[in-house]
Each structure stands twice: as C-alpha cells, then as structure tokens.
Coordinates of C-alpha atoms in Angstrom, one line a residue:
M24 CA -14.8 -6.3 8.2
G25 CA -13.7 -9.3 6.2
E26 CA -14.6 -9.8 2.5
A27 CA -17.3 -12.4 3.2
H28 CA -18.9 -10.3 6.0
R29 CA -18.8 -7.3 3.8
A30 CA -20.6 -9.2 1.0
V31 CA -23.3 -10.3 3.5
H32 CA -23.7 -6.7 4.7
L33 CA -24.1 -5.4 1.2
A34 CA -26.5 -8.2 0.2
R35 CA -28.7 -7.5 3.3
A36 CA -28.7 -3.8 2.5
A37 CA -29.8 -4.7 -1.1
L38 CA -32.5 -7.0 0.3
D39 CA -33.8 -4.2 2.5
R40 CA -34.0 -1.8 -0.5
V41 CA -35.8 -4.4 -2.6
G42 CA -38.3 -5.2 0.1
S43 CA -41.3 -7.4 -0.5
H44 CA -42.8 -5.3 -3.4
G45 CA -39.9 -5.1 -5.8
D46 CA -39.2 -7.0 -9.0
T47 CA -39.3 -10.7 -8.2
L48 CA -36.3 -11.5 -10.3
V49 CA -34.2 -8.9 -8.6
A50 CA -35.5 -10.0 -5.2
A51 CA -34.6 -13.6 -6.0
K52 CA -31.1 -12.7 -7.2
V53 CA -30.4 -10.6 -4.0
R54 CA -31.6 -13.6 -1.9
Y55 CA -29.4 -16.2 -3.5
T56 CA -26.5 -13.8 -3.5
L57 CA -27.0 -13.3 0.2
A58 CA -27.2 -17.1 0.6
S59 CA -23.9 -17.6 -1.1
S60 CA -22.2 -15.0 1.1
L61 CA -23.7 -16.6 4.2
M62 CA -22.2 -20.0 3.2
N63 CA -18.8 -18.4 3.1
V64 CA -19.1 -17.5 6.8
D65 CA -20.7 -20.7 7.9
S66 CA -24.2 -19.2 8.5
L67 CA -25.6 -22.3 6.8
H68 CA -29.2 -22.4 8.1
S69 CA -29.7 -18.8 7.1
A70 CA -28.2 -19.5 3.7
F71 CA -30.6 -22.4 3.3
E72 CA -33.6 -20.2 4.2
F73 CA -32.6 -17.3 1.9
S74 CA -31.9 -19.7 -1.1
R75 CA -35.3 -21.4 -0.4
E76 CA -37.0 -18.0 -0.6
A77 CA -35.2 -17.1 -3.8
L78 CA -36.4 -20.4 -5.4
A79 CA -40.0 -19.8 -4.3
L80 CA -40.1 -16.4 -5.9
I81 CA -39.6 -17.6 -9.5
P82 CA -41.6 -20.1 -11.5
E83 CA -39.7 -23.3 -12.5
E84 CA -41.4 -23.4 -16.0
P85 CA -40.4 -22.2 -18.4
P86 CA -36.7 -22.7 -17.4
S87 CA -34.9 -19.4 -16.6
L88 CA -31.3 -18.7 -15.8
T89 CA -32.4 -17.0 -12.5
W90 CA -34.3 -20.0 -11.4
A91 CA -31.4 -22.3 -12.3
W92 CA -28.9 -20.2 -10.2
A93 CA -31.3 -20.0 -7.3
A94 CA -31.7 -23.8 -7.5
A95 CA -27.9 -24.3 -7.7
T96 CA -27.4 -22.1 -4.6
H97 CA -30.2 -23.9 -2.7
V98 CA -28.6 -27.3 -3.5
Q99 CA -25.3 -26.2 -2.1
A100 CA -26.8 -24.8 1.0
A101 CA -28.9 -28.0 1.5
W102 CA -25.8 -30.1 1.3
Y103 CA -24.1 -28.1 4.0
I104 CA -27.0 -28.7 6.5
R105 CA -27.3 -32.4 5.4
R106 CA -30.7 -32.0 3.7
I107 CA -29.9 -34.8 1.2
D108 CA -33.5 -35.1 0.1
V109 CA -33.4 -31.5 -1.2
V110 CA -29.9 -32.0 -2.7
R111 CA -31.2 -34.9 -4.8
D112 CA -34.6 -33.5 -5.8
V113 CA -33.7 -29.9 -6.5
G114 CA -30.3 -30.9 -7.9
K115 CA -31.9 -33.2 -10.5
R116 CA -34.2 -30.5 -11.6
A117 CA -31.5 -27.9 -11.7
L118 CA -29.3 -30.0 -13.9
A119 CA -32.1 -30.6 -16.3
A120 CA -32.8 -26.8 -16.5
A121 CA -29.1 -26.0 -16.9
E122 CA -28.8 -28.5 -19.8
K123 CA -31.9 -27.0 -21.5
L124 CA -30.6 -23.5 -21.1
G125 CA -27.0 -24.4 -22.1
A126 CA -25.9 -22.9 -18.8
D127 CA -22.5 -24.6 -18.4
A128 CA -21.6 -22.7 -15.2
V129 CA -24.8 -23.7 -13.4
Q130 CA -24.4 -27.3 -14.6
A131 CA -20.8 -27.3 -13.2
D132 CA -21.9 -25.9 -9.9
V133 CA -24.7 -28.4 -9.4
L134 CA -22.5 -31.3 -10.4
I135 CA -20.1 -30.4 -7.6
S136 CA -22.8 -30.0 -5.0
T137 CA -24.6 -33.2 -5.8
L138 CA -21.4 -35.3 -6.1
A139 CA -21.4 -36.2 -2.4
T140 CA -24.8 -37.9 -2.7
H141 CA -23.4 -40.3 -5.3
E142 CA -21.7 -43.6 -4.7
A143 CA -18.9 -42.1 -6.8
N144 CA -17.8 -39.5 -4.3
R145 CA -14.8 -37.2 -4.6
Q146 CA -12.4 -39.9 -3.1
T147 CA -13.1 -42.2 -6.0
P148 CA -11.7 -42.1 -9.6
E149 CA -15.3 -42.0 -10.9
G150 CA -16.1 -39.1 -8.6
R151 CA -13.0 -37.2 -9.7
E152 CA -14.1 -37.7 -13.3
I153 CA -17.3 -35.8 -12.5
L154 CA -15.2 -33.0 -11.0
Y155 CA -13.0 -32.9 -14.1
R156 CA -16.2 -32.5 -16.1
A157 CA -17.4 -29.7 -13.8
R158 CA -14.0 -27.9 -14.1
D159 CA -14.1 -28.1 -17.9
L160 CA -17.7 -26.8 -18.0
A161 CA -16.8 -23.9 -15.7
R162 CA -13.7 -23.1 -17.8
R163 CA -15.8 -23.1 -21.0
A164 CA -18.3 -20.8 -19.3
G165 CA -15.4 -18.5 -18.2
D166 CA -16.5 -18.9 -14.5
T167 CA -13.3 -18.9 -12.6
A168 CA -15.0 -19.1 -9.2
I169 CA -16.7 -22.4 -10.0
E170 CA -13.6 -23.7 -11.7
L171 CA -11.7 -23.0 -8.5
R172 CA -14.4 -24.8 -6.6
A173 CA -14.0 -27.9 -8.8
M174 CA -10.2 -27.8 -8.3
Y175 CA -10.7 -27.5 -4.5
G176 CA -12.9 -30.6 -4.7
L177 CA -10.2 -32.4 -6.7
A178 CA -7.5 -31.4 -4.2
L179 CA -9.5 -32.4 -1.2
G180 CA -10.7 -35.6 -2.8
C181 CA -7.2 -36.7 -3.6
F182 CA -6.1 -35.8 -0.1
E183 CA -8.9 -37.9 1.4
A184 CA -8.0 -40.8 -0.9
G185 CA -4.4 -40.7 0.4
L186 CA -3.0 -39.3 -2.9
V187 CA -1.3 -36.5 -1.1
E188 CA 1.2 -35.6 -3.8
E189 CA -1.6 -35.5 -6.4
S190 CA -3.6 -33.3 -4.0
L191 CA -0.7 -30.9 -3.9
A192 CA -0.5 -30.7 -7.6
W193 CA -4.2 -29.7 -7.8
T194 CA -3.7 -26.9 -5.2
D195 CA -0.8 -25.6 -7.2
E196 CA -2.8 -25.5 -10.4
G197 CA -5.8 -23.9 -8.6
L198 CA -3.7 -21.3 -6.9
D199 CA -1.9 -20.5 -10.2
L200 CA -5.3 -19.9 -11.8
A201 CA -6.3 -17.7 -8.9
R202 CA -3.2 -15.6 -9.3
R203 CA -3.7 -15.2 -13.1
T204 CA -7.3 -14.1 -12.6
A205 CA -6.7 -11.9 -9.5
Q206 CA -8.8 -14.1 -7.3
T207 CA -6.2 -14.9 -4.6
S208 CA -8.6 -13.7 -1.8
S209 CA -11.7 -15.5 -3.1
P210 CA -13.1 -18.2 -0.8
Y211 CA -12.1 -21.2 -2.9
S212 CA -8.6 -19.8 -3.5
L213 CA -8.2 -19.6 0.3
H214 CA -9.6 -23.1 0.8
L215 CA -7.0 -24.3 -1.7
R216 CA -4.3 -22.6 0.3
Y217 CA -5.5 -24.4 3.4
V218 CA -5.4 -27.8 1.7
R219 CA -1.9 -27.0 0.3
A220 CA -0.6 -26.2 3.8
L221 CA -2.3 -29.4 5.1
A222 CA -0.8 -31.6 2.3
L223 CA 2.7 -30.1 2.8
Y224 CA 2.5 -30.7 6.6
T225 CA 1.3 -34.3 6.0
L226 CA 4.2 -35.0 3.6
G227 CA 6.7 -33.7 6.2
R228 CA 7.5 -30.5 4.3
W229 CA 6.9 -28.4 7.4
D230 CA 8.8 -25.2 6.5
E231 CA 6.9 -25.1 3.1
A232 CA 3.6 -25.6 5.0
L233 CA 4.3 -22.6 7.1
K234 CA 4.9 -20.5 4.0
A235 CA 1.8 -21.8 2.3
A236 CA -0.5 -20.7 5.1
G237 CA 0.6 -17.1 5.5
S238 CA -2.0 -14.5 6.2
A239 CA -5.7 -14.6 5.4
P240 CA -8.8 -12.4 5.9
S241 CA -10.2 -12.7 9.4
A242 CA -13.2 -14.8 8.2
F243 CA -10.7 -17.5 7.0
G244 CA -8.6 -17.7 10.2
H245 CA -8.2 -21.5 9.6
V246 CA -6.2 -20.7 6.5
A247 CA -3.7 -18.5 8.3
E248 CA -3.4 -21.1 11.0
G249 CA -3.6 -24.1 8.7
A250 CA 0.0 -25.0 9.5
L251 CA -0.4 -24.5 13.3
Y252 CA 0.4 -28.2 13.6
V253 CA 4.0 -27.4 12.7
P254 CA 4.9 -25.3 15.7
L255 CA 2.9 -27.7 17.8
G256 CA 5.0 -30.7 16.5
R257 CA 8.2 -28.6 17.1
G258 CA 7.2 -27.7 20.7
E259 CA 7.3 -24.0 20.0
P260 CA 5.8 -21.5 22.5
G261 CA 2.6 -19.6 21.9
V262 CA 0.7 -22.5 20.2
V263 CA -2.0 -22.8 22.8
D264 CA -2.8 -19.0 22.7
R265 CA -3.0 -19.0 18.9
A266 CA -5.2 -22.1 18.9
Q267 CA -7.5 -20.8 21.7
A268 CA -7.9 -17.5 19.8
L269 CA -8.9 -19.5 16.7
F270 CA -11.3 -21.7 18.7
D271 CA -13.0 -18.6 20.3
K272 CA -13.3 -16.7 17.1
R273 CA -16.7 -15.4 16.1
P274 CA -18.7 -15.9 14.0
F275 CA -18.4 -19.7 14.2
N276 CA -16.3 -21.3 11.5
W277 CA -16.4 -25.1 11.5
T278 CA -13.0 -25.7 10.0
A279 CA -11.4 -23.1 12.3
T280 CA -12.9 -24.9 15.3
L281 CA -11.6 -28.2 13.9
V282 CA -8.0 -27.0 13.4
A283 CA -8.0 -25.3 16.8
G284 CA -9.5 -28.2 18.7
L285 CA -7.1 -30.8 17.2
V286 CA -4.1 -28.6 18.2
L287 CA -5.4 -28.0 21.7
V288 CA -6.1 -31.6 22.4
D289 CA -2.8 -32.8 20.9
E290 CA -0.9 -30.1 22.8
A291 CA -2.2 -31.6 26.1
V292 CA -1.3 -35.0 24.9
L293 CA 2.3 -34.0 24.1
R294 CA 2.5 -32.2 27.5
G295 CA 1.2 -35.3 29.3
D296 CA -1.8 -33.5 30.7
V297 CA -4.5 -36.2 30.5
R298 CA -7.3 -34.2 32.1
A299 CA -6.7 -31.2 29.8
A300 CA -6.7 -33.5 26.8
V301 CA -10.0 -35.1 27.8
D302 CA -11.7 -31.7 28.6
R303 CA -10.5 -30.1 25.4
F304 CA -11.8 -33.1 23.4
R305 CA -15.2 -32.7 25.0
R306 CA -15.4 -29.0 24.3
T307 CA -14.2 -29.4 20.7
F308 CA -16.5 -32.3 19.9
A309 CA -19.5 -30.5 21.4
R310 CA -18.8 -27.4 19.3
L311 CA -18.4 -29.4 16.1
I312 CA -21.6 -31.4 16.5
E313 CA -23.7 -28.2 16.8
D314 CA -23.5 -28.2 13.0
D315 CA -26.3 -30.9 12.8
D316 CA -23.8 -33.8 12.3
P317 CA -23.5 -35.8 15.6
Y318 CA -20.9 -38.1 14.0
P319 CA -18.3 -36.0 12.2
P320 CA -15.5 -38.2 10.7
V321 CA -12.9 -36.1 12.5
G322 CA -14.3 -37.3 15.7
V323 CA -12.3 -40.5 15.3
R324 CA -9.1 -38.6 15.3
L325 CA -10.1 -36.4 18.2
A326 CA -11.2 -39.4 20.3
T327 CA -8.0 -41.3 19.4
L328 CA -5.8 -38.4 20.6
A329 CA -7.8 -38.3 23.9
L330 CA -7.4 -42.1 24.2
S331 CA -3.6 -41.7 23.6
A332 CA -3.4 -39.3 26.6
I333 CA -5.3 -41.8 28.8
A334 CA -3.1 -44.6 27.6
D335 CA 0.0 -42.6 28.5
E336 CA -1.4 -41.9 31.9
A337 CA -2.4 -45.5 32.5
T338 CA 1.1 -46.8 31.4
A339 CA 2.8 -44.3 33.7
L340 CA 0.6 -45.4 36.6
R341 CA 1.3 -49.1 36.0
L342 CA 5.1 -48.4 35.9
T343 CA 4.9 -46.7 39.3
G344 CA 2.6 -49.2 40.9
G345 CA -0.5 -47.0 40.6
D346 CA -4.0 -47.9 39.7
P347 CA -5.1 -46.8 36.2
G348 CA -8.7 -47.9 36.8
G349 CA -10.0 -44.4 37.2
W350 CA -9.6 -43.8 33.5
A351 CA -11.2 -47.1 32.3
A352 CA -14.7 -45.6 31.8
E353 CA -13.5 -42.7 29.7
A354 CA -11.2 -44.9 27.7
A355 CA -14.1 -47.3 26.9
E356 CA -16.4 -44.3 26.1
F357 CA -13.9 -42.8 23.6
A358 CA -13.1 -46.1 22.0
A359 CA -16.9 -46.8 21.5
L360 CA -17.4 -43.3 20.1
A361 CA -14.5 -43.8 17.6
R362 CA -16.0 -47.2 16.5
E363 CA -19.5 -45.7 16.1
I364 CA -18.3 -42.8 14.0
A365 CA -16.1 -45.0 11.8
A366 CA -19.0 -47.5 11.3
R367 CA -21.4 -44.7 10.3
Q368 CA -18.9 -43.2 8.0
E369 CA -18.3 -46.6 6.4
A370 CA -22.0 -47.0 5.8
V371 CA -22.1 -43.7 3.8
R372 CA -18.9 -44.3 1.8
P373 CA -15.7 -46.3 2.2
S374 CA -13.1 -44.5 4.4
G375 CA -9.9 -43.2 2.9
P376 CA -6.5 -44.1 4.1
E377 CA -6.5 -41.4 6.8
G378 CA -9.8 -42.5 8.3
I379 CA -8.7 -46.2 8.3
A380 CA -5.4 -45.3 10.0
W381 CA -7.0 -43.3 12.8
A382 CA -9.7 -46.0 13.4
L383 CA -7.0 -48.6 13.7
R384 CA -5.0 -46.4 16.0
A385 CA -8.0 -45.8 18.2
E386 CA -8.2 -49.6 18.8
A387 CA -4.5 -49.8 19.5
E388 CA -4.6 -46.9 22.0
F389 CA -7.6 -48.5 23.7
A390 CA -5.6 -51.7 24.1
R391 CA -2.7 -49.8 25.5
A392 CA -5.0 -48.0 28.0
E393 CA -6.1 -51.4 29.2
G394 CA -2.5 -52.6 29.6
R395 CA -2.4 -54.8 26.5
S396 CA 0.6 -54.4 24.2
D397 CA 0.1 -56.0 20.8
A398 CA 3.0 -55.6 18.4
G399 CA 0.9 -56.9 15.5
Q400 CA -1.8 -54.3 16.1
W401 CA 0.8 -51.5 16.0
E402 CA 2.4 -53.0 12.9
R403 CA -1.0 -52.6 11.2
V404 CA -1.3 -49.0 12.4
V405 CA 2.2 -48.0 11.2
A406 CA 1.5 -49.6 7.8
A407 CA -1.8 -47.7 7.6
F408 CA -0.1 -44.3 8.2
D409 CA 2.5 -45.0 5.5
Y410 CA 0.2 -43.5 2.8
G411 CA 2.3 -40.3 3.2
N412 CA 1.6 -39.0 6.7
V413 CA 5.2 -38.6 7.9
Y414 CA 4.7 -37.3 11.4
E415 CA 1.9 -39.6 12.5
H416 CA 3.8 -42.6 11.0
A417 CA 6.8 -41.7 13.2
R418 CA 4.6 -41.3 16.3
C419 CA 3.1 -44.7 15.8
R420 CA 6.6 -46.2 15.3
L421 CA 7.3 -45.1 18.8
R422 CA 4.4 -47.3 20.0
L423 CA 5.5 -50.1 17.8
A424 CA 9.1 -49.9 19.3
E425 CA 7.5 -50.0 22.7
A426 CA 5.5 -53.1 21.9
Y427 CA 8.5 -54.8 20.3
A428 CA 10.6 -54.1 23.4
A429 CA 7.8 -55.5 25.7
A430 CA 7.8 -58.6 23.6
G431 CA 11.6 -59.0 23.8
R432 CA 12.1 -58.2 20.2
R433 CA 14.9 -55.8 20.9
A434 CA 16.6 -55.7 17.5
E435 CA 13.4 -54.8 15.8
A436 CA 12.6 -52.3 18.5
R437 CA 15.9 -50.6 18.0
D438 CA 15.5 -50.4 14.2
V439 CA 12.0 -48.9 14.5
L440 CA 13.1 -46.5 17.2
E441 CA 16.1 -45.2 15.2
A442 CA 13.9 -44.7 12.1
A443 CA 11.4 -42.6 14.1
Q444 CA 14.3 -40.7 15.7
A445 CA 15.6 -39.8 12.2
T446 CA 12.2 -38.5 11.1
A447 CA 11.8 -36.5 14.3
D448 CA 15.3 -34.9 13.7
A449 CA 14.5 -34.2 10.0
L450 CA 11.2 -32.5 11.0
G451 CA 12.6 -30.7 14.0
A452 CA 9.9 -32.5 16.1
T453 CA 11.6 -32.0 19.5
P454 CA 8.8 -33.3 21.7
L455 CA 8.6 -36.5 19.6
R456 CA 12.4 -36.9 19.8
A457 CA 12.3 -36.5 23.6
A458 CA 9.6 -39.2 23.9
L459 CA 11.6 -41.5 21.7
D460 CA 14.8 -40.9 23.8
A461 CA 12.8 -41.5 27.0
L462 CA 11.6 -44.8 25.6
A463 CA 15.1 -45.8 24.7
R464 CA 16.3 -45.1 28.2
R465 CA 13.3 -46.8 29.8
T466 CA 13.7 -50.0 27.7
G467 CA 17.5 -50.0 27.7
L468 CA 17.7 -49.8 23.9
A469 CA 21.3 -48.5 23.3
A470 CA 21.8 -45.6 20.9
A471 CA 23.8 -46.2 17.8
D472 CA 27.6 -46.4 18.3
P473 CA 29.1 -43.0 17.3
A474 CA 32.3 -44.8 16.0
A475 CA 30.2 -46.8 13.6
A476 CA 28.6 -43.6 12.3
A477 CA 32.1 -42.1 11.7
V478 CA 33.0 -45.2 9.7
A479 CA 29.8 -45.0 7.8
A480 CA 30.6 -41.3 6.9
G481 CA 33.7 -42.5 5.2
T482 CA 31.6 -44.4 2.6
L483 CA 30.6 -41.2 0.9
T484 CA 33.1 -39.1 -1.0
T485 CA 33.6 -35.5 0.0
R486 CA 31.5 -34.3 -3.0
E487 CA 28.7 -36.8 -2.1
Q488 CA 28.7 -35.4 1.4
E489 CA 28.3 -31.9 0.0
V490 CA 25.5 -33.1 -2.3
L491 CA 23.8 -34.8 0.7
R492 CA 23.9 -31.6 2.8
L493 CA 22.2 -29.8 -0.1
L494 CA 19.6 -32.5 -0.4
A495 CA 18.9 -32.0 3.3
E496 CA 18.1 -28.4 2.5
G497 CA 15.5 -29.5 0.0
R498 CA 17.5 -28.5 -3.1
T499 CA 16.7 -29.8 -6.6
N500 CA 19.3 -31.4 -8.8
R501 CA 19.5 -28.1 -10.8
Q502 CA 20.0 -26.1 -7.6
I503 CA 22.6 -28.5 -6.4
G504 CA 24.4 -28.2 -9.7
E505 CA 24.3 -24.4 -9.5
A506 CA 25.6 -24.4 -5.9
L507 CA 28.5 -26.8 -6.7
F508 CA 29.2 -25.5 -10.2
I509 CA 28.5 -28.9 -11.7
S510 CA 26.1 -30.0 -14.4
V511 CA 22.5 -31.2 -13.6
K512 CA 23.4 -34.6 -15.0
T513 CA 26.5 -34.8 -12.7
A514 CA 24.4 -33.8 -9.7
S515 CA 21.8 -36.5 -10.6
V516 CA 24.6 -39.1 -10.7
H517 CA 25.8 -38.1 -7.3
V518 CA 22.3 -38.3 -5.9
S519 CA 21.8 -41.8 -7.4
N520 CA 25.1 -42.9 -5.8
I521 CA 24.1 -41.5 -2.4
L522 CA 20.8 -43.4 -2.5
A523 CA 22.6 -46.6 -3.4
K524 CA 25.2 -46.2 -0.7
V525 CA 22.8 -45.5 2.1
G526 CA 20.2 -48.0 0.9
A527 CA 17.4 -45.4 0.4
A528 CA 14.5 -45.5 -2.1
S529 CA 14.0 -41.7 -2.3
R530 CA 15.7 -38.4 -1.6
G531 CA 13.7 -37.8 1.6
E532 CA 14.5 -41.3 2.9
A533 CA 18.2 -40.8 2.1
V534 CA 18.3 -37.6 4.2
A535 CA 16.4 -39.3 7.1
M536 CA 18.8 -42.2 7.0
A537 CA 21.8 -39.9 6.8
Y538 CA 20.7 -38.1 9.9
R539 CA 20.2 -41.4 11.7
K540 CA 23.6 -42.8 10.6
G541 CA 25.4 -39.6 11.4
L542 CA 26.4 -38.8 7.8
I543 CA 25.1 -35.3 8.3
G544 CA 24.2 -33.3 11.4
P545 CA 21.7 -30.6 12.1
G546 CA 22.7 -27.2 11.1
P547 CA 21.5 -24.0 9.5
T548 CA 19.7 -24.3 6.2
E549 CA 19.0 -21.8 3.5
R550 CA 15.3 -21.2 2.6

C-alpha cells in the first residue's frame, strides 16, 4: 500500500471510530484530513464531499483554526473539480479568518489554491509574487509541506511560462528543502521531482532527466515514468509496455494517464501506425475528460500528434499515387478540437509558449494533411518551439526542411536539416535521425562533404578538441580543468575560443555544431 493510500485507510478508520456522535472538532479534523489524503490519490469528488462535511460541522463565527483549515482544504478540493464559485466564496472567507487568527500556514495554503481564479495566474510575474508570499508565510509558520506546495507552483508556473531554466532552479531549491526536512517522499516533493524530470527533458538534458525520475511510490507512478519520453525519443524497446502499464494503473491518476497517453500516441506516430495513433488518442482523451474538464489544455498536444500521424500517412499516399481522402474527416475533426481547446484556454488566461507552439503546429499539421506545404507556417512553428524545447524544435525543423525543399529553397532546407540532425545526434534520438536521413534521400539533399569536415577539424587545436569532447560529456569548466590538469580560468579561455571558432552562442550549441561539422564523433561518455 502506497503512502497516500495508507493515509486514506487510516483516516477512514479514524472516521469510523469517531462516528456521528463524537466531538465535532475531532470529527471535522478527521474529515478534512481524509479529504487531503484523497486529493493525493486523485479521488477528487470524495475529497470535496468530506471537506464540505468538515466545514459544515463547525461554526464559522467566532473564527477558529479548525474551521480555517477545513475551509482551506475545501477550497483546494473545489478547485480540483472546477467549482470556481466555491473557491472564490470560501477562499475569501478563509483568508479573512486566517488573517484574524494570524494563521500564516492557512493563509499560505488558501493563497495558493485561489491563485488560479485570479487574472494574475502562476504563469505571470504578478501570480508568482503571490506564490513568493505564500512560500514566505509557510516558511514563517514552519510548515514545510505548504512551503513545498508553493515551490511546486513556482516551478510549474515558470515551466508553463517558458522559463524552463528558472523552473529547474525552483525544483532544485524545493527538493533541497525536502531532503533537509526528511520529506523526500511527500506528495509535493514527488511532484517537484516530476517537474524537474520534465524540465530536463525539455532542455535536451535527457540523461539527467532519467536520473531525476528514478523510483517513486506506486501512487505516484507518473514520477517514476516522468522521463519515459526519453527512451521513446531514443527508440528503445519496452516503452509501450511501460506506458500501457501506467495507463492501466488503478486507482486513476490524471497525470499518469496524461504521461502514458502522450507516450502511446507519439510511439504510434514515430512507428508510422496512423490507426494506432488515432485510436490511442481517442482512448486517452476520453479518459482525461472524465475528470469534469471536457477541454483539457493538453488536448491540443494530443490532437496535434494524431494530426501528424494522419499528415504522414496522407503524404505517403500522395507520393505513391494513393488517395488520402479517407483521412480527411478525422484530420478536420482533430484540427477543430485543437482550435476549440486553444480558444477556450485563451478565454481563461493567455497561453504560455508551449500552448502557443502546439496550437500553431496543429494548424501546420492540418495543412500538411491537406497537401498544403507552407514554409512560412513552419517557420512560425519552429520559432515558437525555440523557447527551450530542444526535441520538438528539431522535429519541427524536419517539417520546415521538407517545406523549403518543396519550395525549391534547397540551401535553406539543407541548413535546417543539418541543424536538426545535429540535435538528433546529441540527444541520441535515433528515430528522428532516421526520419531526417529519409527526408534527405527523398529530396536529394546531399550530406555534408566528409573532406570539408576534416578540414574544419583542423581549425581547433589539439587541446581545444580535448576540451570540446569534455563539453560534449556535459563537464563544467572546473571539471574540464581537473580532467586536463589546467586551471579553471584556462579551461574557460579554451571554451570561449571554441565558441568563437565554431560560431556558437552557447556551450550546448557548440557541441551540436561540432557533431554536425564532424569535429567530434559519438562515443562513450562518463556520467
């Protein structure tokens, strides 16, 4: 039995002992404790009912700490089931009571729960200011659990705003706090670990993402599989079995279903199985909307992946003289769904960079399914994914190269193709690399001249080539210095010289360009 399920079991047992004739304060506390545990295992409607019962057992006046905590728990449960009216009403009253009582932890908890009802949501600087305040209030109260919840909100808000590096910094700070306070298995510590794995994956730091996920209690399977996108992108065996096990896991966990569904749909896309991609999309989407939200934002991404599979199939049929018309209705259906979800999301709050990128890609994939190749459209998609999403940026570059080639812009197509190939090589994304090579063959785009790469290699000194290989292993300047028995300052000078010689703006770009130009080749790395 996982920790969250054990807490539910114990709370139910306590509720049975209290019965209906016990002390009302004790009965209320048991009920809102049970509600908190139920939220941790996604039993959201039950959590709402138990927290509502807790609130009804205690008079609101005069203000009491028990009523304030019951109200805070009810507000959180109400938000999860989209009862915004309850969030606003009870949240306002709970904040007033917490301020009168000087209950900093309650105030922090309610601030976090009610934030999503404000125009200043967690994606905005104003919303993050509210989360900073909640973190400080929780810290002052000595409530580490709520402090971790605030840090999770900050990490997720930054990620949604496209500030992926900043998100990673918040996960590091939160997980450090969890380690220092022996709360590494607490719910929000585990949620932080999931966001950390997701941020590292997004930034293209795939090996680190795998380490960040690690193991987790059974109730938090999405944490352990939070980096399942990595073996998917690398074409490793066993991904479907792991994703299907996560998808079938009971009791239902929304995030686990999301992760598993995305992996299952994308696996079919990468394999070129359009029917499986469409069927998996339908099963996943149906499961996700059981949670009372018929238009979850992730639906745009899911629909876009299904659209990409249809577009691939339609393109292949056209190339072989077939008729892609059989897929037209589903392509139009998924494009319409993506538009509707994006529009509804925009009406609630402005979309972050990721949402904007997937909405643009949905339209580009729909155009491709209809046989329209618009380089300008794919240029906008590529630019949208440049907020830090390394893999999806490279995947969209494949489509941009395809559109350039169709328009006769061969030099631009070759440049974009080679850049995407370099990223695929650096990530170890073999299915993407294979697709890029297939496009190069189909369009007659010649690979780079090996002789030119050999000449280019001569532009770096022997020492610089050694430093470059260590950069490719992810070493810091200090680690490079230690490995080569040189000072940190000397290592830094070598790195600067390398960036200047290959024309790169960052260490990661220098490594990618070095792979592309043949300055370094794939080989074993130390981790």
